[in-house]
Coordinates of C-alpha atoms in Angstrom, one line a residue:
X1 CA 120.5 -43.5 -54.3
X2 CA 117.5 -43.0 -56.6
X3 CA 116.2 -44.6 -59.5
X4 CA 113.8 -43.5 -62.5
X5 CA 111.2 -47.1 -63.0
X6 CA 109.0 -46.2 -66.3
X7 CA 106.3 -48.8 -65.0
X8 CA 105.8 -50.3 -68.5
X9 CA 104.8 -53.5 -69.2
X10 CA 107.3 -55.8 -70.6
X11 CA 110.3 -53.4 -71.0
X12 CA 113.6 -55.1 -69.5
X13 CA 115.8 -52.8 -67.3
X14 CA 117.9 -50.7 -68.7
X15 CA 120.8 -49.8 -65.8
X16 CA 123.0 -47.4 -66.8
X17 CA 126.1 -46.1 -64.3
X18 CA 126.3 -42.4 -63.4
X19 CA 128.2 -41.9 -60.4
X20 CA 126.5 -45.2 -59.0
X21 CA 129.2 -47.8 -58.6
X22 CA 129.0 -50.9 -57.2
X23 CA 131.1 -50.2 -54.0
X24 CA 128.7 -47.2 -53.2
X25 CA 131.3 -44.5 -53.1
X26 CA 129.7 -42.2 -55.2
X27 CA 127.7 -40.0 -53.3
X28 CA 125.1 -38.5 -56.2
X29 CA 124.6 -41.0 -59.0
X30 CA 120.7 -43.0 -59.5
X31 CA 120.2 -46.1 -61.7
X32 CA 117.0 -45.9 -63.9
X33 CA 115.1 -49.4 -64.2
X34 CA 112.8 -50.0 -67.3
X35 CA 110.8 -52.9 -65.8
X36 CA 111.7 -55.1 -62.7
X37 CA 114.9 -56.9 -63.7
X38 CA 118.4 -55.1 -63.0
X39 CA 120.8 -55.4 -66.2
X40 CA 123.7 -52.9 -65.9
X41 CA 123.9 -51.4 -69.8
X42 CA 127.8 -50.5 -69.6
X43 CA 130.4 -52.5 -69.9
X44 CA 132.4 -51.4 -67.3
X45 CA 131.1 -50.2 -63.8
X46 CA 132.4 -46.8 -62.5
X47 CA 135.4 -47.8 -59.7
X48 CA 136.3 -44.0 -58.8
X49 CA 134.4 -42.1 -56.2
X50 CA 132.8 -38.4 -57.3
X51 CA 135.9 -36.5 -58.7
X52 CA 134.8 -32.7 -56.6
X53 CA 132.2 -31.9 -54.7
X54 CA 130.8 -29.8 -57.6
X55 CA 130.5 -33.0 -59.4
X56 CA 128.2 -34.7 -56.7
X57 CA 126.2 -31.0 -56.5
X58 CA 125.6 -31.3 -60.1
X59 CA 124.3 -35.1 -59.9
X60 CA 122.2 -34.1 -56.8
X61 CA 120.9 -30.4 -58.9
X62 CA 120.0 -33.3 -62.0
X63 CA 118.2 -35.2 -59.7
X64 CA 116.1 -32.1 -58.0
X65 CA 115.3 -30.8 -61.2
X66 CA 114.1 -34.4 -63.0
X67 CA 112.5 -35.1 -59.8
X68 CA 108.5 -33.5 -60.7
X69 CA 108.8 -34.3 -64.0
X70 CA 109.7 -37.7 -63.2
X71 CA 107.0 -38.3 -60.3
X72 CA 104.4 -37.6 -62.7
X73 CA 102.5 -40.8 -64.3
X74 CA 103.5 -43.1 -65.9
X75 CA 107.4 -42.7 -64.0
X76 CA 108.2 -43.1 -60.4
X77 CA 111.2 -42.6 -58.2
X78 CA 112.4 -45.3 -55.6
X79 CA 115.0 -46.8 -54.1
X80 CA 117.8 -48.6 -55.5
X81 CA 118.2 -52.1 -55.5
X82 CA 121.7 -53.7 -54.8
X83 CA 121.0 -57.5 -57.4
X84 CA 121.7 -56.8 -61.1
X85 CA 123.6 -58.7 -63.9
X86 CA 125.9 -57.8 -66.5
X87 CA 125.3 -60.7 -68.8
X88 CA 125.6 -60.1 -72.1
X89 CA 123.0 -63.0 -72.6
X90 CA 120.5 -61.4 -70.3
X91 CA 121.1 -57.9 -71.9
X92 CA 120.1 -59.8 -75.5
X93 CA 117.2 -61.7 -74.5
X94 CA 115.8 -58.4 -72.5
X95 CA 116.1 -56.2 -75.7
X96 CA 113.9 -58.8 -77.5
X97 CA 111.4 -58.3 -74.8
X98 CA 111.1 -54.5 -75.5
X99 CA 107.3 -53.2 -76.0
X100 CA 107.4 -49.9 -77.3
X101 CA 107.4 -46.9 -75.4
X102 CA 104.3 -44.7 -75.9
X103 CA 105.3 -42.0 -78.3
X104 CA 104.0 -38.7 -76.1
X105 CA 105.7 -39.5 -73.0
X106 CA 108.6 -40.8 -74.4
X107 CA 109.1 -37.5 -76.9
X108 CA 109.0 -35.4 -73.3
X109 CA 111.5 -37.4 -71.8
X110 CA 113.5 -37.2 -74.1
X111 CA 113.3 -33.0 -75.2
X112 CA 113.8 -32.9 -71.3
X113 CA 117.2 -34.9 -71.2
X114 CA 118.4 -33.7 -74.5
X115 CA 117.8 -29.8 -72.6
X116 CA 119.9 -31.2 -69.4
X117 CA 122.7 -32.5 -71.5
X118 CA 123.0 -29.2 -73.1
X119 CA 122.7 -27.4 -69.9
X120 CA 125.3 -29.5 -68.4
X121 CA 127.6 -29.0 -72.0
X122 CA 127.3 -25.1 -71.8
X123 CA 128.5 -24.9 -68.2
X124 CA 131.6 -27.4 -68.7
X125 CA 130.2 -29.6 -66.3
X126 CA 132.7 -33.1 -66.2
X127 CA 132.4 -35.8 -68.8
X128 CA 130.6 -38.7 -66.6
X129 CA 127.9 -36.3 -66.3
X130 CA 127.4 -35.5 -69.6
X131 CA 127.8 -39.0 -71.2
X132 CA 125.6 -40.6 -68.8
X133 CA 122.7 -37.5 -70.4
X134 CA 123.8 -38.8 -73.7
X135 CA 123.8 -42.4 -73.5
X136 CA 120.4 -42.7 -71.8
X137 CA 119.1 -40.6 -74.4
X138 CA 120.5 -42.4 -77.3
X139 CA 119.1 -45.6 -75.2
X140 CA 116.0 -44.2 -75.8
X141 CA 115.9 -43.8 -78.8
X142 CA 117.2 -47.2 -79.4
X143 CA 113.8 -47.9 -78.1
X144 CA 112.2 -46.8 -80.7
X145 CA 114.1 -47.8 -83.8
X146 CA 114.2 -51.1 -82.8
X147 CA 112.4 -54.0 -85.3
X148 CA 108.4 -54.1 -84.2
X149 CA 109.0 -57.8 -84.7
X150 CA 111.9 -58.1 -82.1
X151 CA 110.3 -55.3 -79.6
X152 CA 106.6 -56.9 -79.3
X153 CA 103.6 -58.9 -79.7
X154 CA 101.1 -57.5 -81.9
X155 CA 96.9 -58.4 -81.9
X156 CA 97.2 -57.9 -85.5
X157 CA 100.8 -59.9 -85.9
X158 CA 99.3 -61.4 -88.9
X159 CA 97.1 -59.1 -90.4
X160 CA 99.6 -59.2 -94.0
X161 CA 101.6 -62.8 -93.3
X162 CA 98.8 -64.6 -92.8
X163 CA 95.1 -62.8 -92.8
X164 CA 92.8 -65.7 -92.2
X165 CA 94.8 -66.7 -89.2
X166 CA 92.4 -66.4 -86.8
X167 CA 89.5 -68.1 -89.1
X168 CA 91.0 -70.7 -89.1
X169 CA 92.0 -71.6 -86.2
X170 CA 88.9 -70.8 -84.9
X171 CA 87.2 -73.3 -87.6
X172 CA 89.6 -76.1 -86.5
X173 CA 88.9 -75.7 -82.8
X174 CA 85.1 -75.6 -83.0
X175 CA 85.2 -78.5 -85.9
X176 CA 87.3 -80.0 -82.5
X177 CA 84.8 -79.5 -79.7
X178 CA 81.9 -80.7 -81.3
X179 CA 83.6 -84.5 -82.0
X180 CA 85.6 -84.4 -79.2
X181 CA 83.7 -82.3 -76.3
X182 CA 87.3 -83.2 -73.5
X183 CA 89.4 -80.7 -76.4
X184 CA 88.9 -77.4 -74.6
X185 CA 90.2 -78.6 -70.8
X186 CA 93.0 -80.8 -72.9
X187 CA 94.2 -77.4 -74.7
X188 CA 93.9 -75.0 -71.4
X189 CA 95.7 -77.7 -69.5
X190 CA 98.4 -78.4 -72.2
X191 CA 98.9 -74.7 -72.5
X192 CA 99.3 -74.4 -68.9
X193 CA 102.1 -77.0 -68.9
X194 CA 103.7 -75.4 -72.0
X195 CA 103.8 -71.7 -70.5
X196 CA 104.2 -72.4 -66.8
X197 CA 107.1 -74.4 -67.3
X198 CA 109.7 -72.6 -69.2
X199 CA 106.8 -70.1 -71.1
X200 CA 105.2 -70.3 -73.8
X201 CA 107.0 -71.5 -76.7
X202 CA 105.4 -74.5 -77.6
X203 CA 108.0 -77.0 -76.2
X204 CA 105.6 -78.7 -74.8
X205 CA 105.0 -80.1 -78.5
X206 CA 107.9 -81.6 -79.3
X207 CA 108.1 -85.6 -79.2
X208 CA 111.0 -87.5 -77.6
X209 CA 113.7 -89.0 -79.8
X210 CA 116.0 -91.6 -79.3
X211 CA 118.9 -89.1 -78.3
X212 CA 116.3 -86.4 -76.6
X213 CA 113.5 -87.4 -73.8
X214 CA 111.3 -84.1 -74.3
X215 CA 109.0 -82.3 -71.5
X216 CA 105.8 -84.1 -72.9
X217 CA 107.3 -87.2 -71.8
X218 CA 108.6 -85.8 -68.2
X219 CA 106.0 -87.9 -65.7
X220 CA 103.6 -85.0 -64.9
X221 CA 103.0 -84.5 -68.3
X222 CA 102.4 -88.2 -69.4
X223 CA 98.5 -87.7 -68.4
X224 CA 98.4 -84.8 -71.0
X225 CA 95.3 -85.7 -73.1
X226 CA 96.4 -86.2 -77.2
X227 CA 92.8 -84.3 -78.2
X228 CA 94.8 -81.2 -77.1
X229 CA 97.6 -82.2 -79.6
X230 CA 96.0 -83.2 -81.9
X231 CA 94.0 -80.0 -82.3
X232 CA 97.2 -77.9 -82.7
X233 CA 98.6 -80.1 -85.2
X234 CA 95.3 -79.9 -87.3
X235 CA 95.3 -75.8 -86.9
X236 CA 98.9 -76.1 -87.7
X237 CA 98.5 -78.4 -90.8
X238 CA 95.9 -76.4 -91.9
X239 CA 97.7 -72.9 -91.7
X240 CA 101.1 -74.1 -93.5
X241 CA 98.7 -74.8 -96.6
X242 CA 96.9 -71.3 -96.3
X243 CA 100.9 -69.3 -95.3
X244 CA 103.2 -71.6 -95.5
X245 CA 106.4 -71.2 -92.8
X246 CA 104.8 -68.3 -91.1
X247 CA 102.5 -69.2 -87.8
X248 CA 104.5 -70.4 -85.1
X249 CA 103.1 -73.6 -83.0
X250 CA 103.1 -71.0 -79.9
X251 CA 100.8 -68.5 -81.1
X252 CA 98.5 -71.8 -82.2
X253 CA 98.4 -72.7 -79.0
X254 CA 98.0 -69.7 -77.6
X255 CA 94.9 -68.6 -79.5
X256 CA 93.4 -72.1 -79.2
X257 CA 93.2 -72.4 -75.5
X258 CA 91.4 -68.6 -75.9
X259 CA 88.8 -69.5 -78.2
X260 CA 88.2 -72.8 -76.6
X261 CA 87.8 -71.3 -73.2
X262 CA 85.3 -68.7 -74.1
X263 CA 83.3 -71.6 -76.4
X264 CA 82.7 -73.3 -73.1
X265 CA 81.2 -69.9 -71.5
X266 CA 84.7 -68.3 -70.3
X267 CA 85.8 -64.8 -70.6
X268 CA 87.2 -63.5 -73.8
X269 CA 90.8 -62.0 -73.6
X270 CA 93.2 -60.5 -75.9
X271 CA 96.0 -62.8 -77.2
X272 CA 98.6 -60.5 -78.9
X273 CA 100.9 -62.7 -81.4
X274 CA 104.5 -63.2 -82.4
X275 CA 106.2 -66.0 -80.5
X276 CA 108.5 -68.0 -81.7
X277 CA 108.9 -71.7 -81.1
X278 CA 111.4 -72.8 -78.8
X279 CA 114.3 -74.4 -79.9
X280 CA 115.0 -76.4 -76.4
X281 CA 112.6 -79.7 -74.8
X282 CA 114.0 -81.4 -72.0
X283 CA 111.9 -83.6 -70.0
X284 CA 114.9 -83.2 -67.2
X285 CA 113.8 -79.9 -66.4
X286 CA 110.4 -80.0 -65.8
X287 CA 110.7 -81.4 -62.3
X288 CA 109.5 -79.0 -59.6
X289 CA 108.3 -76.5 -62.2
X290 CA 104.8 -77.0 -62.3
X291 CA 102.1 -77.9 -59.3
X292 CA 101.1 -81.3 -58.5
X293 CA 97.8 -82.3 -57.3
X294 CA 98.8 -82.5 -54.0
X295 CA 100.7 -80.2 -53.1
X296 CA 100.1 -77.9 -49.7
X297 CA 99.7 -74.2 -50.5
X298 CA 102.6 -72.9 -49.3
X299 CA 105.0 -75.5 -52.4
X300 CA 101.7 -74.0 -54.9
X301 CA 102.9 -70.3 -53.7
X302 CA 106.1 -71.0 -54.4
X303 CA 105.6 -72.9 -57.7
X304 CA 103.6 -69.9 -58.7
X305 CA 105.1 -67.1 -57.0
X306 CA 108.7 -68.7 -58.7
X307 CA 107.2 -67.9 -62.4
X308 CA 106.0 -64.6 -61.3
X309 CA 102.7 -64.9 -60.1
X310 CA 100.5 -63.8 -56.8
X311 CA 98.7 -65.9 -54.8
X312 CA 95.2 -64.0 -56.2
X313 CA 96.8 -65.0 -59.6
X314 CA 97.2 -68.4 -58.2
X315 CA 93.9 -69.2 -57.3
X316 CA 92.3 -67.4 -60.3
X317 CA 94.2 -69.5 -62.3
X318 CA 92.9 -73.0 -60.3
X319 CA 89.7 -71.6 -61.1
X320 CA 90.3 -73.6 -64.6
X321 CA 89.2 -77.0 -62.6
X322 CA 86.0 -75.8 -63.4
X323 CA 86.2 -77.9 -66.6
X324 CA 88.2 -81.1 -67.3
X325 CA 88.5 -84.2 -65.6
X326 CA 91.4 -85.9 -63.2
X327 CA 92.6 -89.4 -63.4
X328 CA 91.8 -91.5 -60.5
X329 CA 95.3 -92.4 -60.1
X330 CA 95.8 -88.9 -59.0
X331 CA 93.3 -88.7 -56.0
X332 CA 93.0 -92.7 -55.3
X333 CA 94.8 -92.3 -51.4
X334 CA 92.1 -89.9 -50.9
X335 CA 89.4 -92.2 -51.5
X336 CA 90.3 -95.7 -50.3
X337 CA 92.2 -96.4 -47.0
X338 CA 93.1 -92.7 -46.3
X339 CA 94.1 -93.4 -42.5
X340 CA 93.4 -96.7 -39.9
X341 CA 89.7 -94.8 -39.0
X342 CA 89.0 -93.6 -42.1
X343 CA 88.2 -94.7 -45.4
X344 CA 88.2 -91.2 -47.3
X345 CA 89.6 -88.0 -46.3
X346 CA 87.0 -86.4 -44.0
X347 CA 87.1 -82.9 -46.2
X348 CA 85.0 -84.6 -48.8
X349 CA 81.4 -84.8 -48.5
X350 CA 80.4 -87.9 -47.2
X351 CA 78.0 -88.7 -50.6
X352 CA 80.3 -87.0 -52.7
X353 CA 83.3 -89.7 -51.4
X354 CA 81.3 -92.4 -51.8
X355 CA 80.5 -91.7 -55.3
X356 CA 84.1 -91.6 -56.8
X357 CA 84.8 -94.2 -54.7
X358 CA 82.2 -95.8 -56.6
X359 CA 83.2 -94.3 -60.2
X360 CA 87.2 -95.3 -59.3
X361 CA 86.6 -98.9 -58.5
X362 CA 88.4 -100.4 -61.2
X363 CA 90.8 -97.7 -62.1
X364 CA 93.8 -100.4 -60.8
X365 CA 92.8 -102.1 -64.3
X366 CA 92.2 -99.4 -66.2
X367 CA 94.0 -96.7 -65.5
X368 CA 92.3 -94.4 -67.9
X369 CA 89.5 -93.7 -65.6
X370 CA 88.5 -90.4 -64.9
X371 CA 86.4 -87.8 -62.7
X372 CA 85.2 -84.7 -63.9
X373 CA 86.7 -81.8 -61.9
X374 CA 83.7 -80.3 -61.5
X375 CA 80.4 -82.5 -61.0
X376 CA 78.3 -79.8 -60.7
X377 CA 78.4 -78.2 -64.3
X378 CA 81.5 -80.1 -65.9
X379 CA 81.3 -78.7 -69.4
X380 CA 80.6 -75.2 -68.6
X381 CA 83.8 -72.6 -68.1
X382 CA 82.1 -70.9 -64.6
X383 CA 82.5 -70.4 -60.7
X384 CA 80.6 -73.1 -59.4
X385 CA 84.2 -74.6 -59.2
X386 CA 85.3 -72.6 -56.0
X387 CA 81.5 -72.7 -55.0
X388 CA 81.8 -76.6 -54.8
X389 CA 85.1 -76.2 -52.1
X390 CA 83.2 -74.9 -49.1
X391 CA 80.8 -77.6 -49.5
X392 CA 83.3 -80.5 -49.6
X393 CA 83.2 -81.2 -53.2
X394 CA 86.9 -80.4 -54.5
X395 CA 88.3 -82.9 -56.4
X396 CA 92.0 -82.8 -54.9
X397 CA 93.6 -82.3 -52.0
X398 CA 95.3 -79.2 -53.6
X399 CA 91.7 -78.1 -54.7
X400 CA 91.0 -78.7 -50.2
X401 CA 93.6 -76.7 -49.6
X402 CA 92.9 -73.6 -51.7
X403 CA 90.0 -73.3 -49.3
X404 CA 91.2 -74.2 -45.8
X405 CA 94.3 -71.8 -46.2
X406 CA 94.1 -68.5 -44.7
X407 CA 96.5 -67.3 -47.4
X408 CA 93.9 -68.2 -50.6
X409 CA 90.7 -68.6 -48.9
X410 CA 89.4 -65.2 -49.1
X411 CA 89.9 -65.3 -52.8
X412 CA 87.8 -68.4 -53.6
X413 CA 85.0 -66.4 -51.3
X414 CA 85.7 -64.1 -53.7
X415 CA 85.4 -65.8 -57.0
X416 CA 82.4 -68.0 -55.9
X417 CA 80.6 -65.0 -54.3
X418 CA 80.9 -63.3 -58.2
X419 CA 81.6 -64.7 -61.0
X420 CA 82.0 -61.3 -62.8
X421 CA 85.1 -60.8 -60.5
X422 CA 86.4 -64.6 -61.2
X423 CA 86.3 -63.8 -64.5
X424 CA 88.0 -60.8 -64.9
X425 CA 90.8 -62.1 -62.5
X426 CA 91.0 -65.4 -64.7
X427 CA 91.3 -63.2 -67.9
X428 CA 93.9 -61.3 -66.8
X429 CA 95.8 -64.3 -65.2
X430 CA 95.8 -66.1 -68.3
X431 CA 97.1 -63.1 -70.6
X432 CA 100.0 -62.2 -68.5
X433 CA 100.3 -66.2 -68.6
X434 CA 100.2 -66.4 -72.3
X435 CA 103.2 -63.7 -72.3
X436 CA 105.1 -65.6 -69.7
X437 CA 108.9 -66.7 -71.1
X438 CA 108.2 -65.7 -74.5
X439 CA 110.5 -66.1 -77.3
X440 CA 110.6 -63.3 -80.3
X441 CA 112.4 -61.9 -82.6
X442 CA 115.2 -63.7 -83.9
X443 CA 114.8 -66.1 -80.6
X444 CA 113.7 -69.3 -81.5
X445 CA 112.4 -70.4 -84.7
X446 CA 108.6 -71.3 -86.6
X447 CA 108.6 -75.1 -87.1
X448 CA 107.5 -76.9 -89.9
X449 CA 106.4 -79.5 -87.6
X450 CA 104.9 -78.8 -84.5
X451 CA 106.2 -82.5 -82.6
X452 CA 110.1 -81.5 -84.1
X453 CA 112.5 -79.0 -84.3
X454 CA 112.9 -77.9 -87.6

C-alpha cells in the first residue's frame, strides 16, 4: 500500500479510498495524506475486494506512472498508516486548517491527474478507478476556492480591516514595559499557558463566572501575573476604538508576546494573523496539560511531545526562563529541609542556595515573593539561561533536570555554547507554538471583551 504526503505545512489529510479498504483486501489501491493526521474523505469505505485482476493492474500501472512525478519535491511516497477517522467533526475543523497550496505545483498535479482520468476514460477502465481520478482532483481544487479567511493565517490579515493594527499594539506594549518592566515575561508566560493548553485562542482570558470556573483560575494558572492581562486588555481597548469588532483577543496576544520578546533583546519572528477567539474555558481541563516546575523530563517529554513538540523544541522553548521571575512557593522544598543531611538540594551552587534561601525567608507571610529566573542578566531575553545550568544556578528542579538528562542535555550545550543557534531554535519553537490549536474561519468568534464570551 502506498500513499502520496504533499509535505505542506498545515494542510489536514485528505484520505480518499481507491481500492484501499479497511479490511486490506484490495491488492492495488494507496491513500494520499495532506499533512500528518488520517481523515478518510468518503463516506463510505470500499468493502469489496479488486473486481479483476485488470482492475488491480490498472491501480498498480497508476501508481508506476505517478510514482517520478510524485517523488519529486515537495511530494513523497511512503507507507500507509492503519489509524484514521471518519468524523465529520474532524473533517470540518481540518478544512479550516487548510493553507493554500502553492499555485505551480499544485497546477502540475493537477494537468497530470486530469490526463490519467482521461487515459483511464478512453480505455473503459472500471468506475472505482475513474472516480477516485476525479474526486481527488475536484478535492484539489476545492483547495483552492476555498475562503482565504477559513484556509489560513495571513502576515498582512489586517492590512484593509484594521491598518494600524500593528502600531498600536506595539505603542501599548512599549507604553507597558517602561511602567511596568515584569510585562514582557507575564505576556510570554500567559501566552504559553493560553497556546500550550488547548492553543491559542485566547481562553486563557476569560474570567470565571458563577456558573463557569475558567482555565485562568485552574491552580497552575493562579500565579499568572495580571501585568500580562492587563496589557491585552489595554491593546484590546484601544483597537475596538480604532476597528471596532474586528481584532480577535488571540492575535493580541499573539503579537504582544512577539514584540515584547524582541524589546527585551529576543529574536524577531513572523506572527501570521487570523485567529479567532475561543468560545470554550474550563478550568477542569487544564490539569496535566501544561509542565510544572517540577516535573522529571521524561512527564516534560510527554507534556510536550503530547501538543506536538520535540524534545529540541522543548528545551528551546525552557530557554524563555531567561527572563521572569518564580514564586518561592514553587522551589521552597528545594531550599529549606530538602533531605535529613541536607538543607538545599546539592545541584545548586552552594552561594547561590544560600542566597534564595536568604531572599525566600519570609515568603510563608508573603507569598508574593519572588526570584528572578535568571540572576545573571534577568531583564535581558539571551542564553546565559542554559549557561547558568551547568554551573548550578537553575532556578527549578525542572530547570536541573534539563541539564542532568541525557535526553536534553546536549541541547542546552548547544544553546549556551551559541546563542545564534538558541535563537533561531527559540524563534521557530515559538511560531509553530503561536499556530498550535488555532481556531479560524467561522470557528470561534472576536470578543467584545477579552475576560467574556461575547
Amino acid at each position: 500500500m502506498l500513499s502520496l504526503d504533499l509535505g505542506i505545512a498545515s494542510i489536514p489529510t485528505l484520505w480518499i479510498w481507491a481500492g484501499c479498504p479497511y479490511d486490506r483486501r484490495s491488492s492495488g489501491g494507496y491513500c494520499i495524506f495532506l499533512a500528518s493526521n488520517l481523515i478518510s474523505w468518503s463516506a463510505k469505505r470500499q468493502q469489496s475486494v479488486a473486481r479483476s485482476s485488470t482492475e488491480a493492474a490498472e491501480y498498480r500501472s497508476f501508481i508506476l506512472r505517478s510514482k517520478p512525478f510524485l517523488q519529486s519535491p515537495p511530494f513523497s511516497l511512503r507507507g500507509c498508516k492503519e489509524n484514521f477517522s471518519t468524523s465529520k467533526q474532524q473533517v470540518t475543523a481540518s478544512q479550516n486548517l487548510l493553507t493554500e497550496v502553492l499555485t505551480a505545483t499544485r497546477t502540475e498535479l493537477i494537468l497530470f491527474l486530469r490526463a490519467e482520468a482521461a487515459a483511464a476514460a478512453a480505455k473503459h477502465a472500471n468506475g472505482t478507478m475513474v472516480a477516485f481520478l476525479i474526486v481527488f482532483l475536484t478535492s484539489l481544487l476545492t483547495l483552492t476556492t476555498l475562503p482565504a479567511a477559513e484556509s489560513r493565517l495571513y502576515s498582512n490579515y489586517y492590512r484593509k480591516s484594521c491598518p494600524r493594527f500593528n502600531q498600536i499594539v506595539q505603542d501599548t506594549v512599549t507604553n507597558k514595559q517602561i511602567t511596568s518592566p515584569t510585562t514582557a515575561a507575564a505576556t510570554l508566560r500567559l501566552f504559553f499557558h493560553d497556546c500550550l493548553h488547548n492553543g491559542c485562542d485566547a481562553s486563557i482570558l476569560v474570567s470565571s463566572t458563577p456558573f463557569n470556573k475558567a482555565e485562568r483560575d485552574a491552580d497552575i494558572n493562579l500565579s499568572l501575573p495580571g501585568d500580562a492581562f492587563d496589557v491585552v486588555v489595554r491593546a484590546k481597548t484601544a483597537l475596538e476604538l480604532a476597528c471596532p469588532n474586528t481584532v480577535s483577543c488571540a492575535d493580541i496576544l499573539a503579537v504582544a508576546t512577539r514584540d515584547l520578546v524582541t524589546m527585551m533583546g529576543g529574536p524577531y519572528y513572523n506572527v501570521p494573523l487570523g485567529r479567532r477567539d475561543g468560545r470554550v474555558s474550563k478550568a477542569s481541563a487544564v490539569e496535566g496539560t501544561l509542565p510544572r516546575p517540577a516535573m522529571p523530563v521524561s512527564q516534560l517529554i510527554q507534556v510536550f511531545g503530547s501538543r506536538g513538540f520535540s524534545v529540541q523544541e522543548m528545551v528551546a522553548l525552557s530557554g524563555a526562563h531567561t527572563i521572569g521571575f518564580t514564586h518561592c512557593s514553587e522551589f521552597s522544598s528545594a531550599i529549606y529541609n530538602y533531605s535529613k543531611s541536607e538543607q538545599y538540594d546539592p545541584q545548586y551552587n552552594p552561594r547561590f542556595a544560600a542566597g534564595l534561601q536568604q531572599a525566600c525567608a519570609d515568603y510563608h507571610k508573603n507569598p508574593t515573593m519572588s526570584v528572578f529566573n535568571d540572576v545573571m542578566t534577568p531583564n535581558k531575553f539571551d542564553n546565559v539561561y542554559f549557561q547558568n545550568l551547568p554551573k548550578g544556578l537553575g532556578l527549578l528542579k525542572s530547570d536541573h533536570a534539563l541539564f542532568n538528562d541525557p535526553r536534553t542535555r546536549p541541547f542546552v550545550e548547544l544553546y549556551a555554547k551559541d546563542q545564534n543557534t538558541f535563537f533561531q531554535a527559540f524563534a521557530r519553537a515559538m511560531e509553530k507554538l503561536g499556530v498550535h490549536g488555532i481556531q479560524t474561519g467561522r470557528r470561534g468568534e472576536i470578543r467584545h471583551r477579552c475576560d467574556e464570551f461575547n
